């Protein structure tokens, strides 16, 4: 019996490791873009280059969300673009479901499959992905992985 993780589990574990580099105090998110079992790009949520990180100055909250950081999916797509790596036909692995902005970017970047931890996306993000024919795979959190928590006392308002 093969006790190795499936490829989806393997790349999700790598996304969890990538998330440890996140600089947002509210949530650590990681993303890995893969094609043909090869990692093309990785990204984590954090401030754009040259900007202060939440870990340095606190989160910048508007409408209940931190607006200081780029999302992990966005950073992974940006890194691929900066290095001339096509994401056409790739799979994006993420530690959480994509938001509606990331869903549009995923579709625009030619990603064909999205695998993430947690429940399926709801509303517009799901509609965008499914409408573009992107396969959505939501896997439960493994026992050794816990959902990120928000620490209200660390937020800048």
Short mmCIF file of C-alpha atoms in Angstrom, two decimals:
data_model
loop_
_atom_site.label_atom_id
_atom_site.label_comp_id
_atom_site.label_asym_id
_atom_site.label_seq_id
_atom_site.Cartn_x
_atom_site.Cartn_y
_atom_site.Cartn_z
CA UNK A 1 0.00 0.00 0.00
CA UNK A 2 1.36 3.40 -0.99
CA UNK A 3 1.44 5.75 1.99
CA UNK A 4 2.81 8.69 0.04
CA UNK A 5 0.57 11.74 -0.27
CA UNK A 6 -1.32 12.27 -3.51
CA UNK A 7 0.09 14.95 -5.83
CA UNK A 8 -2.66 17.33 -4.68
CA UNK A 9 -1.78 16.71 -1.03
CA UNK A 10 1.93 17.07 -1.79
CA UNK A 11 1.58 20.45 -3.49
CA UNK A 12 -0.89 21.69 -0.85
CA UNK A 13 1.68 20.85 1.83
CA UNK A 14 4.21 22.93 -0.09
CA UNK A 15 1.65 25.77 -0.24
CA UNK A 16 1.34 25.50 3.56
CA UNK A 17 5.12 25.86 3.84
CA UNK A 18 5.06 28.85 1.48
CA UNK A 19 2.42 30.45 3.74
CA UNK A 20 4.96 30.57 6.56
CA UNK A 21 6.68 33.44 4.67
CA UNK A 22 3.52 35.60 4.80
CA UNK A 23 3.85 38.99 6.45
CA UNK A 24 0.18 39.64 7.21
CA UNK A 25 -0.73 39.43 10.89
CA UNK A 26 -4.31 38.39 10.20
CA UNK A 27 -3.76 35.37 8.02
CA UNK A 28 -0.93 33.40 6.43
CA UNK A 29 -1.78 32.20 2.92
CA UNK A 30 0.41 30.37 0.42
CA UNK A 31 -0.01 29.51 -3.26
CA UNK A 32 1.91 27.24 -5.61
CA UNK A 33 1.43 27.13 -9.39
CA UNK A 34 2.22 23.74 -10.94
CA UNK A 35 2.18 22.24 -14.41
CA UNK A 36 3.15 18.65 -15.23
CA UNK A 37 4.13 18.07 -11.57
CA UNK A 38 6.69 20.89 -11.75
CA UNK A 39 6.49 24.02 -9.62
CA UNK A 40 6.33 27.12 -11.81
CA UNK A 41 5.89 29.77 -9.14
CA UNK A 42 5.03 30.36 -5.50
CA UNK A 43 3.52 33.27 -3.63
CA UNK A 44 2.39 34.31 -0.18
CA UNK A 45 0.38 37.23 1.07
CA UNK A 46 2.45 40.26 1.86
CA UNK A 47 3.05 43.89 0.98
CA UNK A 48 4.29 44.90 -2.47
CA UNK A 49 8.08 45.35 -2.75
CA UNK A 50 9.32 48.47 -1.00
CA UNK A 51 6.19 48.86 1.12
CA UNK A 52 6.02 48.27 4.88
CA UNK A 53 4.84 44.86 5.99
CA UNK A 54 2.01 44.24 8.45
CA UNK A 55 4.55 42.49 10.68
CA UNK A 56 6.39 45.83 10.91
CA UNK A 57 3.58 48.40 11.13
CA UNK A 58 0.33 46.46 11.61
CA UNK A 59 -2.50 45.72 9.22
CA UNK A 60 -4.23 48.51 7.30
CA UNK A 61 -7.91 47.67 7.62
CA UNK A 62 -10.72 48.97 5.41
CA UNK A 63 -14.15 47.34 5.31
CA UNK A 64 -12.90 44.58 7.62
CA UNK A 65 -10.03 43.57 5.32
CA UNK A 66 -6.33 44.31 5.19
CA UNK A 67 -5.61 46.39 2.10
CA UNK A 68 -1.84 46.56 2.62
CA UNK A 69 -1.06 43.12 1.17
CA UNK A 70 -1.15 41.33 -2.13
CA UNK A 71 -2.84 37.95 -1.98
CA UNK A 72 -0.78 34.77 -2.28
CA UNK A 73 -2.41 33.90 -5.62
CA UNK A 74 -1.62 37.37 -6.95
CA UNK A 75 2.01 37.14 -5.84
CA UNK A 76 2.41 33.69 -7.44
CA UNK A 77 1.00 34.99 -10.74
CA UNK A 78 3.16 38.14 -10.56
CA UNK A 79 6.30 36.06 -9.94
CA UNK A 80 5.52 33.84 -12.92
CA UNK A 81 4.98 36.90 -15.13
CA UNK A 82 8.15 38.63 -13.92
CA UNK A 83 10.19 35.57 -14.84
CA UNK A 84 8.48 34.91 -18.19
CA UNK A 85 6.80 31.69 -17.07
CA UNK A 86 3.47 30.88 -18.70
CA UNK A 87 0.75 29.64 -16.38
CA UNK A 88 -1.49 28.48 -19.24
CA UNK A 89 -2.96 25.08 -18.40
CA UNK A 90 -1.48 25.00 -14.89
CA UNK A 91 -2.95 24.14 -11.50
CA UNK A 92 -2.94 26.64 -8.65
CA UNK A 93 -2.70 25.18 -5.13
CA UNK A 94 -3.74 27.47 -2.29
CA UNK A 95 -4.15 27.26 1.44
CA UNK A 96 -7.59 28.88 1.18
CA UNK A 97 -10.24 29.50 -1.44
CA UNK A 98 -9.59 32.38 -3.83
CA UNK A 99 -11.43 35.68 -3.53
CA UNK A 100 -13.32 37.16 -6.48
CA UNK A 101 -10.36 39.34 -7.56
CA UNK A 102 -7.96 36.39 -7.50
CA UNK A 103 -10.56 34.27 -9.34
CA UNK A 104 -10.56 36.79 -12.21
CA UNK A 105 -6.75 36.80 -12.28
CA UNK A 106 -6.66 32.98 -12.25
CA UNK A 107 -8.99 32.84 -15.24
CA UNK A 108 -7.04 35.57 -17.05
CA UNK A 109 -3.76 33.72 -16.47
CA UNK A 110 -5.06 30.54 -18.08
CA UNK A 111 -5.06 28.44 -14.91
CA UNK A 112 -7.21 25.35 -15.60
CA UNK A 113 -7.49 23.87 -12.12
CA UNK A 114 -7.60 25.28 -8.58
CA UNK A 115 -7.01 23.07 -5.54
CA UNK A 116 -7.29 24.53 -2.06
CA UNK A 117 -7.97 23.76 1.57
CA UNK A 118 -11.40 24.49 2.97
CA UNK A 119 -14.91 24.86 1.60
CA UNK A 120 -15.68 25.61 -2.05
CA UNK A 121 -15.77 29.27 -2.99
CA UNK A 122 -19.18 30.84 -2.86
CA UNK A 123 -20.82 33.54 -4.88
CA UNK A 124 -19.01 35.46 -7.52
CA UNK A 125 -15.57 33.81 -7.16
CA UNK A 126 -17.11 30.39 -7.76
CA UNK A 127 -19.21 31.72 -10.64
CA UNK A 128 -16.15 33.23 -12.33
CA UNK A 129 -14.08 30.04 -12.01
CA UNK A 130 -16.83 27.64 -13.03
CA UNK A 131 -18.02 29.95 -15.81
CA UNK A 132 -14.54 29.84 -17.34
CA UNK A 133 -14.36 26.05 -17.06
CA UNK A 134 -11.78 26.06 -14.25
CA UNK A 135 -11.91 22.83 -12.26
CA UNK A 136 -12.36 23.52 -8.54
CA UNK A 137 -11.15 21.00 -5.95
CA UNK A 138 -11.75 21.78 -2.28
CA UNK A 139 -9.96 19.47 0.16
CA UNK A 140 -10.53 19.33 3.92
CA UNK A 141 -7.88 20.66 6.27
CA UNK A 142 -5.51 17.83 7.21
CA UNK A 143 -5.28 17.15 10.94
CA UNK A 144 -1.80 18.68 11.19
CA UNK A 145 -2.96 21.91 9.54
CA UNK A 146 -5.18 24.40 11.30
CA UNK A 147 -7.04 27.29 9.82
CA UNK A 148 -5.33 30.64 10.33
CA UNK A 149 -6.70 32.75 13.14
CA UNK A 150 -7.17 36.48 13.34
CA UNK A 151 -5.68 38.38 16.22
CA UNK A 152 -7.75 41.53 16.74
CA UNK A 153 -5.17 43.10 19.05
CA UNK A 154 -2.57 43.10 16.24
CA UNK A 155 -4.63 45.11 13.77
CA UNK A 156 -4.10 48.77 12.91
CA UNK A 157 -7.44 50.49 12.38
#
